[in-house]
CSV table of C-alpha atoms in Angstrom, one decimal:
chain,number,residue,atom,x,y,z
A,117,MET,CA,192.7,210.7,77.1
A,118,ILE,CA,189.5,210.5,79.2
A,119,ASP,CA,190.7,208.7,82.2
A,120,GLU,CA,188.6,207.1,84.9
A,121,ASN,CA,189.0,210.2,87.1
A,122,LEU,CA,187.6,212.5,84.5
A,123,LYS,CA,184.8,210.0,83.7
A,124,ASN,CA,183.9,209.8,87.4
A,125,GLN,CA,183.8,213.5,87.5
A,126,TYR,CA,181.4,213.5,84.7
A,127,LYS,CA,179.2,210.8,86.2
A,128,SER,CA,179.0,212.6,89.5
A,129,ILE,CA,177.1,215.5,87.8
A,130,LYS,CA,173.5,215.4,89.1
A,131,ALA,CA,170.4,217.2,88.0
A,132,PRO,CA,169.5,219.8,90.7
A,133,GLU,CA,166.7,219.0,93.1
A,134,SER,CA,164.8,222.2,92.2
A,135,LEU,CA,164.5,220.8,88.6
A,136,LYS,CA,162.7,217.7,89.9
A,137,ALA,CA,160.2,219.9,91.9
A,138,ARG,CA,159.6,222.0,88.8
A,139,VAL,CA,159.1,219.0,86.5
A,140,MET,CA,156.8,217.2,88.9
A,141,ALA,CA,154.7,220.3,89.5
A,142,ASP,CA,154.3,220.8,85.7
A,143,CYS,CA,153.6,217.1,85.3
A,144,GLU,CA,150.6,217.3,87.7
A,145,ASN,CA,149.3,220.4,85.8
A,146,ALA,CA,149.7,218.7,82.5
A,147,GLN,CA,147.9,215.6,83.7
A,148,VAL,CA,145.0,217.6,85.1
A,149,GLN,CA,144.7,219.4,81.8
A,150,LYS,CA,144.8,216.1,79.9
A,151,SER,CA,142.0,214.7,82.0
A,152,LYS,CA,139.7,217.6,81.0
A,153,LYS,CA,139.8,216.3,77.4
A,154,PRO,CA,138.1,212.9,77.7
A,155,ALA,CA,134.7,214.3,78.6
A,156,TYR,CA,134.7,216.5,75.5
A,157,LYS,CA,136.1,213.6,73.4
A,158,TYR,CA,133.3,211.3,74.7
A,159,ILE,CA,130.7,213.8,73.7
A,160,GLN,CA,132.2,213.9,70.2
A,161,VAL,CA,132.2,210.1,70.1
A,162,ILE,CA,128.6,209.9,71.3
A,163,ALA,CA,127.5,212.5,68.8
A,164,ALA,CA,129.3,210.6,66.0
A,165,CYS,CA,127.6,207.4,67.0
A,166,LEU,CA,124.2,209.0,67.1
A,167,VAL,CA,124.7,210.4,63.6
A,168,ALA,CA,125.9,207.1,62.4
A,169,CYS,CA,122.9,205.4,63.9
A,170,LEU,CA,120.6,207.9,62.3
A,171,CYS,CA,122.2,207.4,58.9
A,172,ILE,CA,122.1,203.6,59.3
A,173,GLY,CA,118.5,204.0,60.3
A,174,PHE,CA,117.6,206.0,57.3
A,175,VAL,CA,119.5,203.7,55.0
A,176,GLY,CA,117.9,200.7,56.6
A,177,MET,CA,114.4,202.3,56.4
A,178,GLY,CA,115.2,203.1,52.8
A,179,MET,CA,116.1,199.5,52.1
A,180,VAL,CA,113.0,198.1,53.6
A,181,SER,CA,110.6,200.9,52.4
A,182,SER,CA,110.0,198.8,49.3
A,183,THR,CA,111.0,195.2,49.0
A,184,VAL,CA,111.2,193.4,45.7
A,185,TYR,CA,110.3,189.7,45.5
A,186,LEU,CA,111.2,187.6,42.5
A,187,ASN,CA,109.2,184.4,42.2
A,188,GLY,CA,108.4,184.6,46.0
A,189,GLU,CA,112.0,185.2,47.1
A,190,ILE,CA,113.4,188.6,48.2
A,191,TYR,CA,115.4,190.0,45.4
A,192,MET,CA,118.3,192.4,46.1
A,193,GLY,CA,119.9,192.4,42.6
A,194,GLU,CA,120.0,195.1,40.0
A,195,GLU,CA,119.0,193.0,37.0
A,196,ILE,CA,116.2,190.6,36.1
A,197,ALA,CA,116.2,188.4,33.0
A,198,LEU,CA,112.6,188.2,31.7
A,199,GLU,CA,111.4,184.8,30.4
A,200,GLN,CA,108.1,183.8,29.0
A,201,ASN,CA,105.6,181.8,30.9
A,202,VAL,CA,107.4,181.5,34.2
A,203,PRO,CA,104.9,180.1,36.7
A,204,SER,CA,104.9,181.4,40.2
A,205,PRO,CA,103.8,178.5,42.5
A,206,ALA,CA,102.0,180.8,44.8
A,207,MET,CA,100.6,183.1,42.2
A,208,GLN,CA,98.9,181.0,39.6
A,209,ARG,CA,96.8,184.0,38.6
A,210,ALA,CA,99.9,186.0,37.7
A,211,ILE,CA,101.0,183.9,34.7
A,212,VAL,CA,101.1,186.1,31.6
A,213,ASN,CA,102.9,186.0,28.3
A,214,GLY,CA,106.2,187.8,28.1
A,215,GLY,CA,106.5,188.6,31.8
A,216,GLN,CA,108.2,187.2,34.9
A,217,VAL,CA,106.4,187.5,38.2
A,218,ILE,CA,107.7,190.3,40.3
A,219,GLU,CA,106.1,191.3,43.6
A,220,ILE,CA,106.7,194.6,45.3
A,221,ASP,CA,105.9,195.3,48.9
A,222,ALA,CA,105.7,199.1,49.2
A,223,LYS,CA,105.6,200.1,52.8
A,224,LEU,CA,105.7,203.8,51.8
A,225,GLU,CA,104.0,205.4,48.8
A,226,THR,CA,106.2,204.3,45.9
A,227,LYS,CA,106.3,205.4,42.3
A,228,ILE,CA,106.8,202.6,39.9
A,229,SER,CA,107.9,203.5,36.4
A,230,ILE,CA,109.3,201.7,33.4
A,231,SER,CA,111.6,203.1,30.7
A,232,ALA,CA,110.2,201.0,27.9
A,233,GLY,CA,107.3,198.7,27.3
A,234,GLU,CA,104.6,198.6,30.0
A,235,PHE,CA,103.7,196.9,33.2
A,236,THR,CA,100.5,195.7,34.9
A,237,LEU,CA,99.9,196.0,38.6
A,238,LEU,CA,97.9,193.3,40.3
A,239,ASP,CA,96.7,193.2,43.8
A,240,SER,CA,98.8,190.5,45.6
A,241,GLU,CA,95.8,189.3,47.7
A,242,THR,CA,93.0,189.3,45.1
A,243,GLY,CA,94.9,189.3,41.8
A,244,GLU,CA,92.7,192.2,40.6
A,245,MET,CA,94.3,194.5,38.1
A,246,ILE,CA,95.1,197.8,39.6
A,247,TYR,CA,96.8,199.5,36.7
A,248,SER,CA,98.3,199.0,33.4
A,249,GLY,CA,100.8,201.5,31.8
A,250,ASN,CA,104.3,202.8,32.5
A,251,GLU,CA,104.0,204.9,35.7
A,252,TYR,CA,102.0,204.5,38.9
A,253,SER,CA,102.2,205.2,42.6
A,254,VAL,CA,101.3,202.5,44.9
A,255,LYS,CA,101.3,201.5,48.6
A,256,GLY,CA,101.1,197.9,49.8
A,257,LYS,CA,101.8,194.6,48.0
A,258,VAL,CA,101.5,194.5,44.3
A,259,ILE,CA,102.5,192.1,41.6
A,260,VAL,CA,104.2,193.7,38.6
A,261,GLN,CA,104.0,192.0,35.3
A,262,VAL,CA,106.2,193.5,32.6
A,263,SER,CA,105.6,193.3,29.0
A,264,LEU,CA,108.3,194.1,26.5
A,265,LYS,CA,108.7,193.6,22.8
A,266,ASP,CA,111.1,191.1,21.5
A,267,GLY,CA,114.6,192.3,22.0
A,268,GLU,CA,113.5,195.3,24.0
A,269,ASN,CA,115.2,195.9,27.4
A,270,ALA,CA,114.0,198.4,30.1
A,271,GLU,CA,114.6,199.8,33.5
A,272,LEU,CA,112.1,199.4,36.3
A,273,GLN,CA,112.4,202.2,38.7
A,274,LEU,CA,111.0,202.3,42.3
A,275,GLN,CA,111.0,205.6,44.0
A,276,ASN,CA,109.8,206.8,47.4
A,277,ILE,CA,110.8,209.4,49.9
A,278,LEU,CA,113.5,207.3,51.4
A,279,SER,CA,115.0,205.4,48.5
A,280,SER,CA,115.3,205.0,44.8
A,281,ARG,CA,116.1,201.7,43.1
A,282,THR,CA,116.5,200.8,39.5
A,283,ILE,CA,116.3,197.2,38.2
A,284,SER,CA,117.4,196.5,34.7
A,285,LEU,CA,115.0,194.2,32.8
A,286,GLU,CA,116.8,192.1,30.2
A,287,ASN,CA,114.5,190.6,27.7
A,288,SER,CA,115.7,187.1,26.8
A,289,ASN,CA,113.0,186.7,24.1
B,29,MET,CA,140.2,216.4,89.0
B,30,SER,CA,142.4,214.1,91.2
B,31,PHE,CA,145.7,213.0,89.8
B,32,PRO,CA,146.1,209.2,89.7
B,33,PRO,CA,148.9,208.3,92.1
B,34,GLU,CA,150.1,205.4,90.0
B,35,LYS,CA,150.7,207.6,87.0
B,36,LEU,CA,152.6,210.1,89.2
B,37,ALA,CA,154.7,207.4,90.6
B,38,GLU,CA,155.4,206.0,87.2
B,39,PHE,CA,156.5,209.4,85.9
B,40,GLU,CA,158.6,210.0,89.0
B,41,PHE,CA,160.4,206.7,88.4
B,42,LEU,CA,161.1,207.7,84.8
B,43,TYR,CA,162.5,211.0,86.1
B,44,GLY,CA,164.7,209.3,88.5
B,45,LEU,CA,165.9,207.0,85.8
B,46,TYR,CA,166.9,209.6,83.2
B,47,ALA,CA,167.1,213.0,84.7
B,48,ASP,CA,170.8,212.9,85.7
B,49,LYS,CA,171.9,211.4,82.4
B,50,LEU,CA,170.0,214.0,80.4
B,51,TYR,CA,171.2,216.8,82.6
B,52,ARG,CA,174.8,215.7,82.1
B,53,ILE,CA,174.4,215.5,78.3
B,54,ALA,CA,172.7,218.9,78.2
B,55,LEU,CA,175.3,220.5,80.5
B,56,SER,CA,178.1,219.1,78.4
B,57,ASN,CA,176.6,220.5,75.2
B,58,LEU,CA,175.5,223.9,76.6
B,59,GLN,CA,177.9,224.6,79.5
B,60,HIS,CA,175.1,226.5,81.2
B,61,ARG,CA,173.2,225.1,84.2
B,62,GLU,CA,170.0,227.0,83.7
B,63,ASP,CA,169.8,226.0,80.0
B,64,ALA,CA,170.6,222.4,80.9
B,65,SER,CA,167.8,222.4,83.5
B,66,ASP,CA,165.4,224.0,81.0
B,67,ILE,CA,166.2,221.4,78.4
B,68,VAL,CA,165.6,218.5,80.8
B,69,HIS,CA,162.4,220.0,82.0
B,70,ASP,CA,161.2,220.5,78.4
B,71,VAL,CA,162.1,216.9,77.5
B,72,PHE,CA,160.0,215.4,80.3
B,73,ILE,CA,157.1,217.7,79.5
B,74,LYS,CA,157.3,216.7,75.8
B,75,TYR,CA,157.2,213.1,77.0
B,76,LEU,CA,154.0,213.9,78.9
B,77,ASN,CA,152.4,215.7,76.0
B,78,THR,CA,153.3,213.3,73.2
B,79,ALA,CA,153.0,210.0,75.3
B,80,PRO,CA,155.2,208.0,72.9
B,81,VAL,CA,155.0,204.3,72.8
B,82,PHE,CA,158.2,202.3,73.2
B,83,LYS,CA,159.2,198.8,72.0
B,84,ASP,CA,161.5,198.3,75.0
B,85,ALA,CA,163.6,200.1,77.6
B,86,LYS,CA,166.4,200.7,75.2
B,87,HIS,CA,164.0,202.4,72.8
B,88,GLN,CA,162.7,204.5,75.6
B,89,GLU,CA,166.1,205.6,76.7
B,90,GLY,CA,167.1,206.4,73.1
B,91,TRP,CA,164.1,208.6,72.8
B,92,PHE,CA,164.9,210.6,75.8
B,93,VAL,CA,168.6,211.0,74.8
B,94,THR,CA,167.8,211.9,71.2
B,95,VAL,CA,165.3,214.5,72.1
B,96,THR,CA,167.7,216.0,74.6
B,97,VAL,CA,170.5,216.2,72.0
B,98,ASN,CA,168.2,217.7,69.4
B,99,ALA,CA,166.9,220.3,72.0
B,100,CYS,CA,170.5,221.2,72.8
B,101,ARG,CA,171.3,221.7,69.1
B,102,ASP,CA,168.2,223.9,68.7
B,103,LEU,CA,169.1,226.0,71.7
B,104,LEU,CA,172.7,226.4,70.6
B,105,LYS,CA,171.5,227.9,67.3
B,106,LYS,CA,169.5,230.4,69.3
B,107,LYS,CA,172.2,231.1,71.9
B,108,ALA,CA,172.9,234.6,70.8
B,109,HIS,CA,169.7,235.9,72.5
B,110,ARG,CA,170.9,234.7,75.9
B,111,ASN,CA,173.4,236.4,78.2
B,112,TYR,CA,175.9,233.5,78.4
B,113,THR,CA,177.6,232.9,81.7
B,114,PRO,CA,180.3,230.3,81.2
B,115,ILE,CA,180.7,228.0,84.2
B,116,GLU,CA,184.4,229.0,84.4
B,117,GLU,CA,183.5,232.6,85.4
B,118,VAL,CA,181.3,231.6,88.3
B,119,HIS,CA,183.0,232.4,91.5
B,120,ASN,CA,182.9,230.7,94.9
B,121,LEU,CA,182.2,227.3,93.6
B,122,LYS,CA,181.7,224.3,95.9
B,123,ALA,CA,184.2,221.4,95.4
B,124,GLU,CA,181.9,219.2,93.3
B,125,GLU,CA,181.0,222.2,91.2
B,126,LYS,CA,184.7,222.8,90.5
B,127,GLU,CA,185.0,219.2,89.2
B,128,GLU,CA,182.0,219.7,87.1
B,129,ARG,CA,183.6,222.8,85.7
B,130,ASP,CA,186.8,220.9,84.7
B,131,ILE,CA,185.2,218.2,82.5
B,132,VAL,CA,182.6,220.5,81.1
B,133,SER,CA,185.3,223.1,80.4
B,134,PHE,CA,187.3,220.6,78.4
B,135,LEU,CA,184.2,219.5,76.5
B,136,SER,CA,183.1,223.1,75.8
B,137,GLN,CA,186.2,223.7,73.8
B,138,LEU,CA,185.3,221.0,71.3
B,139,PRO,CA,183.1,221.7,68.3
B,140,GLU,CA,179.6,220.5,68.8
B,141,LYS,CA,179.7,217.4,66.5
B,142,TYR,CA,182.8,216.0,68.2
B,143,ARG,CA,181.6,216.9,71.6
B,144,GLU,CA,178.3,214.9,71.1
B,145,VAL,CA,180.0,211.7,70.1
B,146,ILE,CA,182.7,212.0,72.8
B,147,VAL,CA,180.0,212.5,75.5
B,148,LEU,CA,177.7,209.7,74.3
B,149,HIS,CA,180.5,207.1,73.5
B,150,TYR,CA,183.2,207.8,76.2
B,151,LEU,CA,181.2,209.3,79.0
B,152,GLU,CA,177.7,207.8,78.6
B,153,ASP,CA,179.1,204.4,77.5
B,154,TYR,CA,177.0,204.0,74.3
B,155,SER,CA,178.5,201.8,71.7
B,156,VAL,CA,179.5,203.2,68.3
B,157,THR,CA,176.3,201.6,66.8
B,158,GLU,CA,174.1,203.1,69.5
B,159,THR,CA,175.7,206.5,69.2
B,160,ALA,CA,175.1,206.4,65.5
B,161,LYS,CA,171.4,205.6,66.1
B,162,LEU,CA,171.0,208.3,68.7
B,163,LEU,CA,172.5,211.0,66.5
B,164,LYS,CA,171.1,209.6,63.3
B,165,ILE,CA,174.4,209.5,61.6
B,166,SER,CA,176.4,206.6,60.1
B,167,GLN,CA,178.7,204.5,62.2
B,168,SER,CA,181.6,205.6,60.0
B,169,ALA,CA,180.8,209.2,60.7
B,170,VAL,CA,180.8,208.4,64.5
B,171,LYS,CA,184.2,206.8,64.2
B,172,MET,CA,185.6,209.6,62.2
B,173,ARG,CA,184.3,212.2,64.7
B,174,LEU,CA,185.5,210.2,67.7
B,175,SER,CA,189.0,210.0,66.1
B,176,ARG,CA,189.1,213.7,65.4
B,177,GLY,CA,187.5,214.6,68.7
B,178,ARG,CA,190.0,212.5,70.7
B,179,GLU,CA,192.9,214.4,69.0
B,180,LEU,CA,191.3,217.8,69.7
B,181,LEU,CA,190.5,216.8,73.3
B,182,LYS,CA,194.1,215.6,73.9
B,183,ASN,CA,195.4,219.0,72.7
B,184,ILE,CA,192.9,220.8,74.9
B,185,MET,CA,193.8,218.9,78.0
B,186,LYS,CA,197.5,219.2,77.2
B,187,GLY,CA,197.1,223.0,76.8
B,188,ASN,CA,195.2,223.2,80.0
B,189,SER,CA,197.8,221.2,81.9
B,190,ASN,CA,200.5,223.5,80.6
B,191,ASP,CA,198.6,226.6,82.0
């Protein structure tokens, strides 16, 4: 049916030379156009990186704008179980009934509030009482002593311009 | 901006590798030299624009052939808008062009679906499995079309030899 002669005829068909010239010319144009893109793409990438850095910066600043310490250790959790008479080795002055020693290092003006019960703020350096109640704005290092009734739970909220953090206080008494 | 010579050389190599094959396939399907040239041109430009990634050389060749076949199908659907000049009607052909006319003339009388399998299997030497992959049809469909296509081609060639 399709003999070798016919097949050879078919195989002898070649693309015209003019086609090659046309394709190679368009290839060069296409390549030049493609190379125009990277500069714009790089600008987009750099802009995205800058935005990401700024976001990370803001988030990071938010995270460190007020650091919570629990018994001398940085505390990142969302819940604190309150126990009676927990001594803080470094803060002998801070032992009170019904409260666990919480220290806050507020690098920015930070509003401290509690949803139930009350708290007392003490100066970390001197131990002097700064405030007693349920809402206060403070900057610097303070010790927070929380007082809750038996069975009463609360939320301690720390708010500043960069961040907001809520710590649930579970009363184990 | 300067054009990297190694990229140009790479592209030129690819052109040398596939252009004749793609042109033959396009010409067999379209029976029109200008259309066949346009198809081959568009396939290589598509390659440039999409920059496909290939597993191996066979995958690469398959991509070029499949895109060519699909482009031919698309153009055949739109053929009505073109003034069609069949190769048979071109006068003062050179010897090699006359031979081209013979095989292409036979193939042009086949329905598209038989012509595709005949060209890929018998003329471009793809296996039934490869042909099925290229055309995205089953192997049984390829075999059926080859069988039917052979019968039709036999009658066409017999009819032509009687002329």
